[in-house]
């Protein structure tokens, strides 16, 4: 059972990256998926979240209008499209899965570590000015 985040890299300010979160050993169909990030010297913070159905999405204020979360359950993968990147977006990005079955989720639940069932290994995003 594993979650793997990928797609990070070095990009100039204003550029774009698409992160992927792929699951192996289990299906993401019944999981809400959240993206977190942690910058050096800072606490981990929730960035975005998508319900198991994909019908609800949530974003931190700092990324609204720039980031888009989506999921393709057929590919067992969740994506985070990041546009207009800023240097302050530099961080290690992690995806995480919360088993919610067909129920919805909330921003609070999605980004509360105690509800997370699986954490993925992070992927580094570096935005140069």
mmCIF file of C-alpha atoms in Angstrom:
data_model
loop_
_atom_site.group_PDB
_atom_site.id
_atom_site.type_symbol
_atom_site.label_atom_id
_atom_site.label_comp_id
_atom_site.label_asym_id
_atom_site.label_seq_id
_atom_site.Cartn_x
_atom_site.Cartn_y
_atom_site.Cartn_z
ATOM 1 C CA UNK A 1 0.000 0.000 0.000
ATOM 2 C CA UNK A 2 1.629 3.179 -1.127
ATOM 3 C CA UNK A 3 0.989 6.740 -2.218
ATOM 4 C CA UNK A 4 3.569 8.379 -4.380
ATOM 5 C CA UNK A 5 3.700 12.054 -5.214
ATOM 6 C CA UNK A 6 5.620 13.108 -8.308
ATOM 7 C CA UNK A 7 5.970 15.970 -10.743
ATOM 8 C CA UNK A 8 7.905 18.430 -8.649
ATOM 9 C CA UNK A 9 10.849 20.373 -9.948
ATOM 10 C CA UNK A 10 12.470 23.744 -10.388
ATOM 11 C CA UNK A 11 10.454 26.414 -12.148
ATOM 12 C CA UNK A 12 10.632 30.173 -12.522
ATOM 13 C CA UNK A 13 8.057 32.416 -10.920
ATOM 14 C CA UNK A 14 4.957 32.531 -13.064
ATOM 15 C CA UNK A 15 5.523 29.027 -14.338
ATOM 16 C CA UNK A 16 3.453 25.889 -13.933
ATOM 17 C CA UNK A 17 3.830 22.363 -12.642
ATOM 18 C CA UNK A 18 1.438 19.445 -12.373
ATOM 19 C CA UNK A 19 1.841 17.140 -9.416
ATOM 20 C CA UNK A 20 0.511 13.605 -9.463
ATOM 21 C CA UNK A 21 -0.429 11.376 -6.556
ATOM 22 C CA UNK A 22 -0.616 7.744 -7.558
ATOM 23 C CA UNK A 23 -1.808 4.922 -5.369
ATOM 24 C CA UNK A 24 -0.602 1.355 -5.476
ATOM 25 C CA UNK A 25 -1.959 -1.559 -3.513
ATOM 26 C CA UNK A 26 -5.337 0.044 -2.929
ATOM 27 C CA UNK A 27 -7.978 2.022 -4.784
ATOM 28 C CA UNK A 28 -8.491 5.720 -4.203
ATOM 29 C CA UNK A 29 -12.184 5.530 -5.036
ATOM 30 C CA UNK A 30 -13.316 5.858 -1.428
ATOM 31 C CA UNK A 31 -10.696 8.285 -0.280
ATOM 32 C CA UNK A 32 -10.663 12.037 -0.047
ATOM 33 C CA UNK A 33 -7.223 13.213 -1.099
ATOM 34 C CA UNK A 34 -5.396 16.199 0.285
ATOM 35 C CA UNK A 35 -2.223 17.947 -0.736
ATOM 36 C CA UNK A 36 -0.039 19.374 1.994
ATOM 37 C CA UNK A 37 3.215 21.254 1.776
ATOM 38 C CA UNK A 38 6.029 22.039 4.130
ATOM 39 C CA UNK A 39 8.593 24.724 3.557
ATOM 40 C CA UNK A 40 11.907 24.794 5.436
ATOM 41 C CA UNK A 41 11.413 26.084 8.950
ATOM 42 C CA UNK A 42 7.650 26.188 8.597
ATOM 43 C CA UNK A 43 4.816 23.974 9.716
ATOM 44 C CA UNK A 44 3.069 21.655 7.308
ATOM 45 C CA UNK A 45 -0.013 23.256 5.820
ATOM 46 C CA UNK A 46 -2.977 22.029 3.828
ATOM 47 C CA UNK A 47 -3.005 23.218 0.239
ATOM 48 C CA UNK A 48 -5.974 21.555 -1.422
ATOM 49 C CA UNK A 49 -8.412 18.701 -1.017
ATOM 50 C CA UNK A 50 -10.832 16.740 -3.182
ATOM 51 C CA UNK A 51 -13.688 14.528 -2.057
ATOM 52 C CA UNK A 52 -13.850 10.860 -2.995
ATOM 53 C CA UNK A 53 -16.384 11.582 -5.731
ATOM 54 C CA UNK A 54 -14.502 14.602 -6.990
ATOM 55 C CA UNK A 55 -17.614 16.669 -6.475
ATOM 56 C CA UNK A 56 -16.128 18.923 -3.844
ATOM 57 C CA UNK A 57 -12.800 20.681 -3.878
ATOM 58 C CA UNK A 58 -11.169 22.952 -1.343
ATOM 59 C CA UNK A 59 -8.196 25.298 -1.455
ATOM 60 C CA UNK A 60 -6.094 27.293 0.923
ATOM 61 C CA UNK A 61 -6.567 31.021 0.410
ATOM 62 C CA UNK A 62 -2.950 31.353 -0.649
ATOM 63 C CA UNK A 63 -3.467 29.152 -3.716
ATOM 64 C CA UNK A 64 -7.045 29.885 -4.746
ATOM 65 C CA UNK A 65 -7.301 30.817 -8.378
ATOM 66 C CA UNK A 66 -3.847 29.406 -9.129
ATOM 67 C CA UNK A 67 -4.053 25.721 -8.187
ATOM 68 C CA UNK A 68 -6.576 23.153 -9.378
ATOM 69 C CA UNK A 69 -7.058 19.717 -7.868
ATOM 70 C CA UNK A 70 -8.615 16.899 -9.863
ATOM 71 C CA UNK A 71 -8.817 13.149 -9.822
ATOM 72 C CA UNK A 72 -8.998 10.303 -12.289
ATOM 73 C CA UNK A 73 -10.199 7.276 -10.383
ATOM 74 C CA UNK A 74 -9.761 5.077 -13.440
ATOM 75 C CA UNK A 75 -6.038 5.845 -13.222
ATOM 76 C CA UNK A 76 -6.055 5.762 -9.422
ATOM 77 C CA UNK A 77 -4.411 9.170 -9.473
ATOM 78 C CA UNK A 78 -5.044 12.656 -8.154
ATOM 79 C CA UNK A 79 -3.505 15.749 -9.711
ATOM 80 C CA UNK A 80 -2.595 19.212 -8.545
ATOM 81 C CA UNK A 81 -2.195 21.693 -11.366
ATOM 82 C CA UNK A 82 -0.189 24.637 -10.134
ATOM 83 C CA UNK A 83 -0.133 27.786 -12.245
ATOM 84 C CA UNK A 84 1.383 31.212 -11.718
ATOM 85 C CA UNK A 85 3.785 29.778 -9.182
ATOM 86 C CA UNK A 86 5.390 32.104 -6.682
ATOM 87 C CA UNK A 87 8.621 31.746 -4.693
ATOM 88 C CA UNK A 88 6.534 31.315 -1.556
ATOM 89 C CA UNK A 89 5.117 28.109 -3.058
ATOM 90 C CA UNK A 90 8.523 26.513 -2.632
ATOM 91 C CA UNK A 91 8.104 23.472 -0.396
ATOM 92 C CA UNK A 92 7.962 19.719 -0.279
ATOM 93 C CA UNK A 93 4.497 18.687 -1.370
ATOM 94 C CA UNK A 94 2.803 15.598 0.039
ATOM 95 C CA UNK A 95 -0.422 13.874 -0.856
ATOM 96 C CA UNK A 96 -2.516 12.107 1.742
ATOM 97 C CA UNK A 97 -5.579 9.864 1.738
ATOM 98 C CA UNK A 98 -8.519 9.901 4.131
ATOM 99 C CA UNK A 99 -11.011 7.039 3.929
ATOM 100 C CA UNK A 100 -14.448 8.633 3.647
ATOM 101 C CA UNK A 101 -16.250 6.054 1.486
ATOM 102 C CA UNK A 102 -19.014 7.840 -0.437
ATOM 103 C CA UNK A 103 -19.442 10.498 2.189
ATOM 104 C CA UNK A 104 -18.239 13.979 1.575
ATOM 105 C CA UNK A 105 -15.511 15.738 3.412
ATOM 106 C CA UNK A 106 -14.747 19.199 4.696
ATOM 107 C CA UNK A 107 -11.693 21.401 4.548
ATOM 108 C CA UNK A 108 -11.204 20.884 8.270
ATOM 109 C CA UNK A 109 -11.373 17.110 8.099
ATOM 110 C CA UNK A 110 -9.333 16.891 4.931
ATOM 111 C CA UNK A 111 -6.430 18.806 6.399
ATOM 112 C CA UNK A 112 -6.461 17.359 9.899
ATOM 113 C CA UNK A 113 -3.586 14.875 10.146
ATOM 114 C CA UNK A 114 -5.468 12.687 12.612
ATOM 115 C CA UNK A 115 -7.886 11.716 9.816
ATOM 116 C CA UNK A 116 -5.191 10.752 7.343
ATOM 117 C CA UNK A 117 -4.878 7.040 6.653
ATOM 118 C CA UNK A 118 -1.998 7.135 4.192
ATOM 119 C CA UNK A 119 0.740 9.660 3.536
ATOM 120 C CA UNK A 120 2.732 9.763 0.355
ATOM 121 C CA UNK A 121 6.380 10.567 0.060
ATOM 122 C CA UNK A 122 6.896 14.161 -0.886
ATOM 123 C CA UNK A 123 8.013 15.838 -4.044
ATOM 124 C CA UNK A 124 10.096 19.011 -4.000
ATOM 125 C CA UNK A 125 8.779 22.137 -5.691
ATOM 126 C CA UNK A 126 11.198 25.027 -6.015
ATOM 127 C CA UNK A 127 10.131 28.337 -7.522
ATOM 128 C CA UNK A 128 12.876 30.793 -8.370
ATOM 129 C CA UNK A 129 12.282 34.529 -8.494
#
